[in-house]
Each structure stands twice: as C-alpha cells, then as structure tokens.
CSV table of C-alpha atoms and ligand atoms in Angstrom, one decimal:
chain,number,residue,atom,x,y,z
A,357,UNK,CA,4.2,-62.6,76.9
A,358,UNK,CA,6.8,-59.8,76.6
A,359,UNK,CA,7.5,-60.9,73.0
A,360,UNK,CA,3.7,-60.5,72.0
A,361,UNK,CA,3.6,-56.9,73.3
A,362,UNK,CA,6.7,-56.1,71.3
A,363,UNK,CA,4.8,-57.3,68.2
A,364,UNK,CA,1.9,-55.0,69.0
A,365,UNK,CA,4.2,-52.0,68.8
A,366,UNK,CA,4.6,-52.7,65.0
A,367,UNK,CA,1.0,-51.9,64.2
A,368,UNK,CA,1.4,-48.0,64.5
A,369,UNK,CA,4.5,-48.3,62.4
A,370,UNK,CA,2.4,-49.9,59.6
A,371,UNK,CA,-0.3,-47.3,59.8
A,372,UNK,CA,2.4,-44.6,59.5
A,373,UNK,CA,3.9,-46.3,56.4
A,374,UNK,CA,0.4,-46.4,54.9
A,375,UNK,CA,-0.3,-42.7,55.4
A,376,UNK,CA,3.1,-41.9,54.0
A,377,UNK,CA,2.3,-43.8,50.8
A,378,UNK,CA,-1.0,-42.3,50.4
A,379,UNK,CA,0.6,-38.8,50.8
A,380,UNK,CA,3.2,-39.6,48.1
A,381,UNK,CA,0.4,-40.6,45.6
A,382,UNK,CA,-1.7,-37.6,46.4
A,383,UNK,CA,1.3,-35.3,45.7
A,384,UNK,CA,1.8,-37.1,42.3
A,385,UNK,CA,-1.9,-36.6,41.4
A,386,UNK,CA,-1.9,-32.9,42.5
A,387,UNK,CA,1.3,-32.2,40.5
A,388,UNK,CA,-0.2,-33.7,37.4
A,389,UNK,CA,-3.4,-31.9,37.8
A,390,UNK,CA,-1.5,-28.6,38.1
A,391,UNK,CA,0.3,-29.3,34.8
A,392,UNK,CA,-3.0,-29.3,33.0
A,393,UNK,CA,-3.8,-25.6,32.0
A,394,UNK,CA,-6.7,-24.0,33.7
A,395,UNK,CA,-8.2,-23.0,30.4
A,396,UNK,CA,-8.7,-26.7,29.8
A,397,UNK,CA,-11.1,-27.0,32.8
A,398,UNK,CA,-12.7,-23.7,31.9
A,399,UNK,CA,-13.4,-25.1,28.6
A,400,UNK,CA,-14.8,-28.4,29.9
A,401,UNK,CA,-17.0,-26.5,32.4
A,402,UNK,CA,-18.4,-24.3,29.6
A,403,UNK,CA,-19.2,-27.3,27.5
A,404,UNK,CA,-21.0,-29.0,30.4
A,405,UNK,CA,-23.1,-25.7,30.7
A,406,UNK,CA,-23.7,-25.8,27.0
A,407,UNK,CA,-21.9,-22.5,26.5
A,408,UNK,CA,-20.0,-23.6,23.3
A,409,UNK,CA,-18.8,-20.1,22.6
A,410,UNK,CA,-16.8,-19.8,25.9
A,411,UNK,CA,-15.6,-23.4,25.6
A,412,UNK,CA,-14.3,-22.8,22.0
A,413,UNK,CA,-12.5,-19.7,23.2
A,414,UNK,CA,-10.9,-21.4,26.3
A,415,UNK,CA,-9.9,-24.6,24.4
A,416,UNK,CA,-8.4,-22.5,21.5
A,417,UNK,CA,-6.3,-20.8,24.1
A,418,UNK,CA,-5.0,-24.0,25.5
A,419,UNK,CA,-4.4,-25.3,21.9
A,420,UNK,CA,-2.3,-22.2,21.1
A,421,UNK,CA,-0.2,-22.7,24.2
A,422,UNK,CA,0.2,-26.4,23.7
A,423,UNK,CA,0.8,-26.9,20.0
A,424,UNK,CA,1.9,-30.6,20.7
A,425,UNK,CA,-1.8,-31.7,21.4
A,426,UNK,CA,-3.5,-32.8,18.2
A,427,UNK,CA,-6.2,-34.6,20.1
A,428,UNK,CA,-7.3,-31.2,21.6
A,429,UNK,CA,-7.3,-29.5,18.2
A,430,UNK,CA,-9.3,-32.4,16.8
A,431,UNK,CA,-11.9,-31.7,19.4
A,432,UNK,CA,-11.8,-28.1,18.9
A,433,UNK,CA,-12.4,-28.5,15.2
A,434,UNK,CA,-15.5,-30.5,16.0
A,435,UNK,CA,-16.7,-27.8,18.3
A,436,UNK,CA,-16.3,-25.1,15.6
A,437,UNK,CA,-18.4,-27.2,13.3
A,438,UNK,CA,-21.1,-27.8,15.8
A,439,UNK,CA,-21.3,-24.1,16.4
A,440,UNK,CA,-21.6,-23.6,12.6
A,441,UNK,CA,-18.2,-21.8,12.3
A,442,UNK,CA,-17.3,-24.0,9.3
A,443,UNK,CA,-14.6,-21.8,8.0
A,444,UNK,CA,-12.8,-21.9,11.2
A,445,UNK,CA,-13.1,-25.7,11.4
A,446,UNK,CA,-11.8,-26.1,7.8
A,447,UNK,CA,-8.8,-23.8,8.5
A,448,UNK,CA,-7.9,-25.7,11.7
A,449,UNK,CA,-8.1,-29.1,10.1
A,450,UNK,CA,-6.2,-28.0,7.0
A,451,UNK,CA,-3.5,-26.5,9.3
A,452,UNK,CA,-3.4,-29.8,11.2
A,453,UNK,CA,-2.9,-31.8,7.9
A,454,UNK,CA,-0.1,-29.4,6.8
A,455,UNK,CA,1.8,-29.9,10.1
A,456,UNK,CA,4.6,-32.4,10.0
A,457,UNK,CA,4.0,-33.2,13.7
A,458,UNK,CA,0.6,-34.7,13.1
A,459,UNK,CA,0.8,-38.4,14.0
A,460,UNK,CA,0.2,-40.6,11.0
A,461,UNK,CA,-2.5,-42.6,12.9
A,462,UNK,CA,-4.6,-39.3,13.3
A,463,UNK,CA,-4.1,-38.2,9.7
A,464,UNK,CA,-7.2,-40.1,8.3
A,465,UNK,CA,-9.4,-39.2,11.2
A,466,UNK,CA,-8.5,-35.4,10.6
A,467,UNK,CA,-9.3,-35.9,7.0
A,468,UNK,CA,-12.7,-37.4,7.8
A,469,UNK,CA,-13.4,-34.4,10.0
A,470,UNK,CA,-12.4,-32.1,7.1
A,471,UNK,CA,-14.8,-33.9,4.9
A,472,UNK,CA,-17.6,-33.2,7.5
A,473,UNK,CA,-16.6,-29.5,7.6
A,474,UNK,CA,-16.9,-29.3,3.8
A,475,UNK,CA,-20.3,-31.0,3.7
A,476,UNK,CA,-21.6,-28.7,6.5
A,477,UNK,CA,-20.3,-25.7,4.5
A,478,UNK,CA,-22.1,-27.0,1.4
A,479,UNK,CA,-19.0,-28.0,-0.4
A,480,UNK,CA,-20.2,-31.6,-1.1
A,481,UNK,CA,-17.9,-32.3,-4.0
A,482,UNK,CA,-14.7,-31.5,-2.0
A,483,UNK,CA,-16.0,-33.7,0.9
A,484,UNK,CA,-16.7,-36.6,-1.6
A,485,UNK,CA,-13.2,-36.2,-3.0
A,486,UNK,CA,-11.6,-36.6,0.4
A,487,UNK,CA,-14.0,-39.5,1.4
A,488,UNK,CA,-13.3,-41.6,-1.7
A,489,UNK,CA,-9.5,-41.4,-0.8
A,490,UNK,CA,-10.3,-42.7,2.7
A,491,UNK,CA,-12.1,-45.9,1.5
A,492,UNK,CA,-8.9,-47.9,1.8
A,493,UNK,CA,-7.7,-46.7,5.2
A,494,UNK,CA,-8.6,-47.1,8.8
A,495,UNK,CA,-11.5,-44.6,8.4
A,496,UNK,CA,-13.1,-46.5,5.6
A,497,UNK,CA,-16.4,-47.3,7.6
A,498,UNK,CA,-17.0,-43.8,8.7
A,499,UNK,CA,-16.1,-42.5,5.2
A,500,UNK,CA,-18.5,-44.9,3.6
A,501,UNK,CA,-21.3,-43.9,5.9
A,502,UNK,CA,-20.7,-40.2,5.0
A,503,UNK,CA,-20.7,-41.1,1.3
A,504,UNK,CA,-24.1,-43.0,1.6
A,505,UNK,CA,-25.5,-39.8,3.2
A,506,UNK,CA,-24.1,-37.7,0.4
A,507,UNK,CA,-25.4,-40.0,-2.4
A,508,UNK,CA,-28.9,-40.1,-0.9
A,509,UNK,CA,-28.8,-36.2,-0.6
A,510,UNK,CA,-27.7,-36.1,-4.2
A,511,UNK,CA,-30.3,-38.7,-5.2
A,512,UNK,CA,-27.5,-40.6,-6.9
A,513,UNK,CA,-29.3,-43.9,-6.2
A,514,UNK,CA,-26.9,-46.1,-8.2
A,515,UNK,CA,-23.9,-45.1,-6.1
A,516,UNK,CA,-26.2,-45.3,-2.9
A,517,UNK,CA,-27.0,-49.0,-3.7
A,518,UNK,CA,-23.3,-49.9,-4.3
A,519,UNK,CA,-22.3,-48.2,-1.1
A,520,UNK,CA,-25.1,-49.6,1.0
A,521,UNK,CA,-24.1,-53.0,-0.1
A,522,UNK,CA,-20.6,-52.5,1.0
A,523,UNK,CA,-21.8,-51.3,4.3
A,524,UNK,CA,-24.0,-54.5,4.9
A,525,UNK,CA,-23.2,-56.2,8.2
A,526,UNK,CA,-24.9,-58.6,10.7
A,527,UNK,CA,-26.1,-55.5,12.7
A,528,UNK,CA,-27.5,-53.6,9.6
A,529,UNK,CA,-28.5,-55.4,6.4
A,530,UNK,CA,-29.5,-52.3,4.5
A,531,UNK,CA,-32.2,-54.4,2.7
A,532,UNK,CA,-34.9,-51.9,3.3
A,533,UNK,CA,-32.8,-49.0,2.2
A,534,UNK,CA,-31.5,-50.8,-1.0
A,535,UNK,CA,-35.2,-51.8,-1.9
A,536,UNK,CA,-36.1,-48.1,-1.5
A,537,UNK,CA,-33.2,-46.9,-3.7
A,538,UNK,CA,-34.3,-49.3,-6.4
A,539,UNK,CA,-37.9,-47.8,-6.0
A,540,UNK,CA,-36.6,-44.4,-6.5
A,541,UNK,CA,-35.0,-45.5,-9.8
A,542,UNK,CA,-38.1,-47.4,-10.8
A,543,UNK,CA,-40.3,-44.4,-10.0
A,544,UNK,CA,-38.2,-42.2,-12.2
A,545,UNK,CA,-38.4,-44.7,-15.1
A,546,UNK,CA,-42.1,-44.9,-14.7
A,547,UNK,CA,-42.4,-41.1,-15.0
A,548,UNK,CA,-40.5,-41.3,-18.2
A,549,UNK,CA,-42.9,-44.2,-19.4
A,550,UNK,CA,-39.9,-46.6,-19.6
A,551,UNK,CA,-42.1,-49.3,-18.4
A,552,UNK,CA,-39.7,-52.2,-19.1
A,553,UNK,CA,-36.8,-50.6,-17.2
A,554,UNK,CA,-39.2,-49.7,-14.4
A,555,UNK,CA,-40.3,-53.3,-14.1
A,556,UNK,CA,-36.8,-54.7,-14.0
A,557,UNK,CA,-36.0,-52.2,-11.2
A,558,UNK,CA,-39.1,-53.2,-9.2
A,559,UNK,CA,-37.8,-56.7,-9.5
A,560,UNK,CA,-34.5,-55.8,-7.9
A,561,UNK,CA,-36.4,-53.9,-5.1
A,562,UNK,CA,-38.3,-57.2,-4.3
A,563,UNK,CA,-35.1,-59.1,-4.5
A,564,UNK,CA,-33.7,-56.9,-1.8
A,565,UNK,CA,-36.9,-56.8,0.3
A,566,UNK,CA,-39.8,-58.9,-0.6
A,567,UNK,CA,-42.0,-57.0,1.8
A,568,UNK,CA,-41.4,-53.6,0.1
A,569,UNK,CA,-44.9,-52.1,-0.1
A,570,UNK,CA,-43.6,-49.3,-2.3
A,571,UNK,CA,-42.5,-51.8,-4.9
A,572,UNK,CA,-45.9,-53.3,-5.0
A,573,UNK,CA,-47.4,-49.8,-5.6
A,574,UNK,CA,-45.1,-49.1,-8.5
A,575,UNK,CA,-45.6,-52.6,-9.9
A,576,UNK,CA,-49.4,-52.1,-9.9
A,577,UNK,CA,-48.8,-48.7,-11.6
A,578,UNK,CA,-46.6,-50.4,-14.3
A,579,UNK,CA,-49.3,-53.1,-14.9
A,580,UNK,CA,-52.1,-50.5,-15.0
A,581,UNK,CA,-50.1,-48.3,-17.5
A,582,UNK,CA,-49.6,-51.5,-19.6
A,583,UNK,CA,-53.3,-52.2,-19.6
A,584,UNK,CA,-52.9,-55.3,-17.4
A,585,UNK,CA,-55.7,-54.2,-15.0
A,586,UNK,CA,-56.2,-57.6,-13.2
A,587,UNK,CA,-52.4,-57.8,-12.6
A,588,UNK,CA,-52.4,-54.3,-11.3
A,589,UNK,CA,-55.1,-55.2,-8.8
A,590,UNK,CA,-53.2,-58.3,-7.8
A,591,UNK,CA,-50.1,-56.3,-7.1
A,592,UNK,CA,-52.0,-53.8,-4.9
A,593,UNK,CA,-53.9,-56.3,-3.1
A,594,UNK,CA,-50.6,-58.0,-2.3
A,595,UNK,CA,-49.9,-55.2,0.1
A,596,UNK,CA,-52.3,-56.8,2.6
A,597,UNK,CA,-49.8,-59.6,3.1
A,598,UNK,CA,-46.8,-57.3,3.2
A,599,UNK,CA,-48.1,-54.6,5.6
A,600,UNK,CA,-51.8,-54.0,5.7
A,601,UNK,CA,-51.2,-50.6,7.2
A,602,UNK,CA,-50.3,-49.2,3.8
A,603,UNK,CA,-53.5,-50.5,2.1
A,604,UNK,CA,-55.1,-47.0,2.2
A,605,UNK,CA,-52.4,-45.8,-0.2
A,606,UNK,CA,-53.6,-48.3,-2.8
A,607,UNK,CA,-57.3,-47.8,-2.1
A,608,UNK,CA,-58.0,-45.2,-4.8
A,609,UNK,CA,-55.9,-47.0,-7.3
A,610,UNK,CA,-57.8,-50.3,-6.6
A,611,UNK,CA,-61.2,-48.6,-7.0
A,612,UNK,CA,-60.1,-46.9,-10.3
A,613,UNK,CA,-58.9,-50.4,-11.6
A,614,UNK,CA,-62.4,-51.9,-10.9
A,615,UNK,CA,-64.1,-48.9,-12.4
A,616,UNK,CA,-62.0,-49.5,-15.6
A,617,UNK,CA,-63.1,-53.1,-15.5
A,618,UNK,CA,-66.7,-51.8,-15.2
A,619,UNK,CA,-67.0,-53.2,-11.8
A,620,UNK,CA,-67.3,-50.2,-9.5
A,621,UNK,CA,-69.5,-52.1,-7.0
A,622,UNK,CA,-66.9,-54.8,-6.6
A,623,UNK,CA,-64.3,-52.1,-5.9
A,624,UNK,CA,-66.6,-50.6,-3.2
A,625,UNK,CA,-67.2,-54.0,-1.7
A,626,UNK,CA,-63.4,-54.6,-1.5
A,627,UNK,CA,-62.7,-51.3,0.2
A,628,UNK,CA,-65.6,-51.8,2.6
A,629,UNK,CA,-64.2,-55.3,3.5
A,630,UNK,CA,-60.8,-53.7,4.2
A,631,UNK,CA,-62.4,-51.1,6.5
A,632,UNK,CA,-64.2,-53.6,8.4
A,633,UNK,CA,-61.1,-55.9,8.9
A,634,UNK,CA,-58.6,-52.9,9.5
A,635,UNK,CA,-60.6,-50.0,11.0
A,636,UNK,CA,-57.5,-48.0,11.5
A,637,UNK,CA,-57.1,-47.5,7.7
A,638,UNK,CA,-58.2,-44.1,6.3
A,639,UNK,CA,-60.8,-45.1,3.9
A,640,UNK,CA,-63.9,-43.3,5.2
A,641,UNK,CA,-63.8,-40.2,2.8
A,642,UNK,CA,-62.9,-42.2,-0.2
A,643,UNK,CA,-65.7,-44.8,0.5
A,644,UNK,CA,-68.2,-42.0,1.2
A,645,UNK,CA,-67.6,-40.4,-2.2
A,646,UNK,CA,-67.6,-43.6,-4.2
A,647,UNK,CA,-70.7,-45.0,-2.4
A,648,UNK,CA,-72.6,-41.6,-2.9
A,649,UNK,CA,-71.8,-41.7,-6.6
A,650,UNK,CA,-72.7,-45.4,-7.3
A,651,UNK,CA,-75.3,-46.3,-4.5
A,652,UNK,CA,-76.6,-43.0,-3.3
A,653,UNK,CA,-76.3,-40.6,-0.4
A,654,UNK,CA,-78.4,-42.8,2.0
A,655,UNK,CA,-76.0,-45.8,1.6
A,656,UNK,CA,-72.9,-43.6,1.8
A,657,UNK,CA,-74.1,-42.1,5.2
A,658,UNK,CA,-74.7,-45.6,6.5
A,659,UNK,CA,-71.2,-46.6,5.5
A,660,UNK,CA,-69.7,-43.5,7.3
A,661,UNK,CA,-71.9,-44.3,10.4
A,662,UNK,CA,-70.7,-47.8,10.5
A,663,UNK,CA,-67.0,-46.6,10.2
A,664,UNK,CA,-67.3,-44.0,13.0
A,665,UNK,CA,-69.1,-46.4,15.3
A,666,UNK,CA,-66.2,-49.0,14.7
A,667,UNK,CA,-63.5,-46.4,15.2
A,668,UNK,CA,-64.4,-42.8,16.1
A,669,UNK,CA,-62.4,-40.3,14.2
A,670,UNK,CA,-62.7,-36.5,13.8
A,671,UNK,CA,-62.9,-36.7,10.0
A,672,UNK,CA,-65.5,-39.3,10.2
A,673,UNK,CA,-67.7,-37.3,12.7
A,674,UNK,CA,-67.2,-34.3,10.4
A,675,UNK,CA,-68.5,-36.2,7.5
A,676,UNK,CA,-71.6,-37.5,9.5
A,677,UNK,CA,-72.5,-33.9,10.6
A,678,UNK,CA,-72.0,-32.6,7.0
A,679,UNK,CA,-74.2,-35.3,5.5
A,680,UNK,CA,-77.0,-34.5,7.9
A,681,UNK,CA,-76.9,-30.7,7.8
A,682,UNK,CA,-80.0,-30.5,5.2
A,683,UNK,CA,-82.3,-32.3,7.5
A,684,UNK,CA,-81.8,-29.9,10.4
A,685,UNK,CA,-83.8,-26.8,11.5
A,686,UNK,CA,-82.2,-23.4,10.7
A,687,UNK,CA,-81.2,-23.1,14.4
A,688,UNK,CA,-79.8,-26.7,14.4
A,689,UNK,CA,-77.9,-26.0,11.2
A,690,UNK,CA,-76.2,-23.0,12.8
A,691,UNK,CA,-75.2,-25.2,15.8
A,692,UNK,CA,-74.0,-27.9,13.5
A,693,UNK,CA,-72.0,-25.5,11.4
A,694,UNK,CA,-70.0,-24.4,14.5
A,695,UNK,CA,-69.2,-28.0,15.5
A,696,UNK,CA,-68.3,-28.8,11.9
A,697,UNK,CA,-65.9,-25.9,11.7
A,698,UNK,CA,-64.3,-26.8,15.0
A,699,UNK,CA,-63.9,-30.5,14.0
A,700,UNK,CA,-62.4,-29.4,10.7
A,701,UNK,CA,-59.9,-27.2,12.4
A,702,UNK,CA,-58.8,-30.0,14.8
A,703,UNK,CA,-58.9,-32.7,12.2
A,704,UNK,CA,-56.5,-30.5,10.0
A,705,UNK,CA,-54.2,-30.0,12.9
A,706,UNK,CA,-54.2,-33.6,14.2
A,707,UNK,CA,-54.4,-35.7,11.0
A,708,UNK,CA,-50.7,-35.8,10.2
A,709,UNK,CA,-48.3,-38.5,9.3
A,710,UNK,CA,-45.5,-38.8,12.0
A,711,UNK,CA,-42.0,-40.1,11.7
A,712,UNK,CA,-41.5,-43.0,14.1
A,713,UNK,CA,-37.9,-42.2,14.6
A,714,UNK,CA,-37.8,-38.4,15.1
A,715,UNK,CA,-41.4,-37.5,15.5
A,716,UNK,CA,-41.4,-35.1,12.6
A,717,UNK,CA,-45.0,-34.6,11.5
A,718,UNK,CA,-46.4,-33.7,8.2
A,719,UNK,CA,-49.7,-33.6,6.3
A,720,UNK,CA,-47.8,-35.2,3.4
A,721,UNK,CA,-46.4,-38.7,3.4
A,722,UNK,CA,-42.7,-39.3,2.8
A,723,UNK,CA,-40.9,-42.7,2.2
A,724,UNK,CA,-37.7,-40.8,3.2
A,725,UNK,CA,-38.0,-38.6,6.4
A,726,UNK,CA,-36.9,-35.1,5.4
A,727,UNK,CA,-35.9,-34.4,9.0
A,728,UNK,CA,-33.9,-37.4,10.1
A,729,UNK,CA,-33.3,-39.3,6.8
A,730,UNK,CA,-34.8,-42.5,8.0
A,731,UNK,CA,-36.6,-44.7,5.3
A,732,UNK,CA,-40.1,-46.0,5.8
A,733,UNK,CA,-40.4,-44.4,9.2
A,734,UNK,CA,-43.6,-42.4,8.5
A,735,UNK,CA,-46.8,-43.7,9.8
A,736,UNK,CA,-48.8,-45.0,6.9
A,737,UNK,CA,-52.1,-43.5,8.1
A,738,UNK,CA,-52.6,-40.0,9.6
A,739,UNK,CA,-53.4,-40.6,13.3
A,740,UNK,CA,-55.6,-38.3,15.2
A,741,UNK,CA,-54.1,-38.7,18.5
B,409,ZN,ZN1,-37.7,-38.7,11.0
C-alpha cells in the first residue's frame, strides 16, 4: 500500500517536465519570430488589406536589409509588376540575375519573371527572346505558355499551332485552339482568294476538331466562292450536327445560296424549320425580311407571331408592333410608338453576346474573347436575359 502512494507522487513530476518542455519550445518559436523583421509583417498585413503601395515599400525595406533573401526579392518583383511599376520590376529582376549569389535553381524562374515584366511593358520581342532560351530548362512549361499567349497576340498562327501542340497534355488537348488557329489562317487565305490553300487549312482544322463550326462556315464560303452552291449548302447545314446553337450564323448564307439556285422559298422553308426546332436561334428578323419580300407582309407577320409565341423576345415583340402600326388609330399609333421605342432601347442594351468564361459582353461576336483570351467562349446567340 505504501509503495502505491509513492508512485502517485511521480505524477506531479511528469506534469512539471511537460510544462518545462512546452516552455522551451515556446521560447524557440518566439526567438525565431523576433528574428523576422517587423517590416515583413507590415508588408504582409498591407498585402492582405490590398494596400500594395505600402506592401511594396515595406518589403523593399526588408529586402534592402536582408540582401541574402532572393525569394523575397522575387516576390517583390511580382508585386511591382502587379502595380504596373514595370521599370522597377525589370531593374530588380535584372539586378538579381547579375548577382553571383543568386542560386542556380532560381535563375530560370527569375528570367521567366523578367520576360513577364518585358511583356507587361510592351517589349514583346525581348520577352520572346528570353522565353525561347528557357524552353530547355526547368521553366519550359511556363515559358511555352507565355510564348503561346505572345503568338496569339501577334497573330502568328503557325507558331501558335506548333507551341499548342507541344503543350498538349491529358488535361488539355488544345484541339479546339489548334482548329481555331487553322481557321484564322484559312480565313486570311480566303480573303486573298487563295481558295485551294484555304481549303487545305480548313481540312487541318477539321483534323484537329471535327466539330469546329467555324471551319464549316469557312468551308461553305470556299465552296460558294468556287460556285459549288449545293456543296456550300451541305457544309453550312452540317453545323446542325456540330452545334446547332451556331446555325443562325449560317442562316443568311444559306438563304443566299438557295436564292442563287433560284429556290428562295426552299431557303425560307429551311430557316422556318430551324426556328421551329430550335426557338432560341435568332432568325426572326431575317425570316421577316425574306418572307415579306417573297410571300408578302401578311405571311411575314404570321411567321413573327408564331416565333414570338413560341419564345417571346424583345426584338420579336418590337417587330410585331412595328408591322401593325399602320392599322392603328392616330392615338393608338402614338402609344405604340412609345412602346416600340422603349422596346428598342432595351433590346439594344440586352441583346449581346456574352463570354461564358469572363462574362464580357459585346454586340459583336468574337471567336476569341478580347477580354480573357478564351476561344469559342462567346454565346452564339444574343441573349435577352
Ligand atoms: Zn472572356
């Protein structure tokens, strides 16, 4: 019994030892924390608060005091660039590269940063020069991505195709992009009336992405230019199977082709069929004009009414009011005029293509978003939501 009590006395001793160990650890942590300059914390705090000017000032001060911290200088350079202080970022990265103390494993990363500084400052040639040299090192992937951006910006589609193919991975096949680059080349050849070259390039676009709608549009244009009207119609109709949302882009071309064959009513029937099957397509205005020309105002009005009832749209209602203005009394016409003007204003504001990636909105359609640089991200039809 006495022996058991003696063992109990050991418990407070263990607690004491634990407390002592914890105290020793805390002292080490505090000592290390005190060795980090306060400017570093001030810089971090300012960054969190989004006060990049104060952050840059504080971190620059720390970097001056502690010249042996290339990682901090690396971050500081990025901060300068983010703030648009491109000259300072360039000078800092150049100084780092001149320093014999820069660890070799950081050298390529700093050169990659310097290339970004040059790009941001508009000195794209100098950026490209550095990036090409980085293609064999440990920053090859980042360098290649930057080069792909540069080639797209410069509209150097051949180099863009080459680079995108080298970047191909399981995560990103670049098939859509490469097809679009070929379409850019094909479009340029078509403008110069080099139809054989354009046809060959469209073939390459299909080889990269057989669902490339833009390639079908261009192929139809080539066939039409060569006088192969039925082949042009077949190419444009093929869009229905690729992605029907883009059919409205081929609608006017299709009608013109049928008109050229002397079969405008067949063209109208085709477009009306599309409108009934896919009410989200913007065909109302075009159909109204063509039906009014070939079948008269009454049939045109019927078609608009049918479309508006299937899927109400501001532009459709606008067209409905407009076509019935003549039948109204003078007072009724004044009221209708107000409603029509209001509808027009809202339809103008709301009928826009929208980038599904960055939400950029535009009346004009782009295959390549001018805001975020994504391909095929624009909605094919102008939504009114
Ligand atoms: Zn975008």
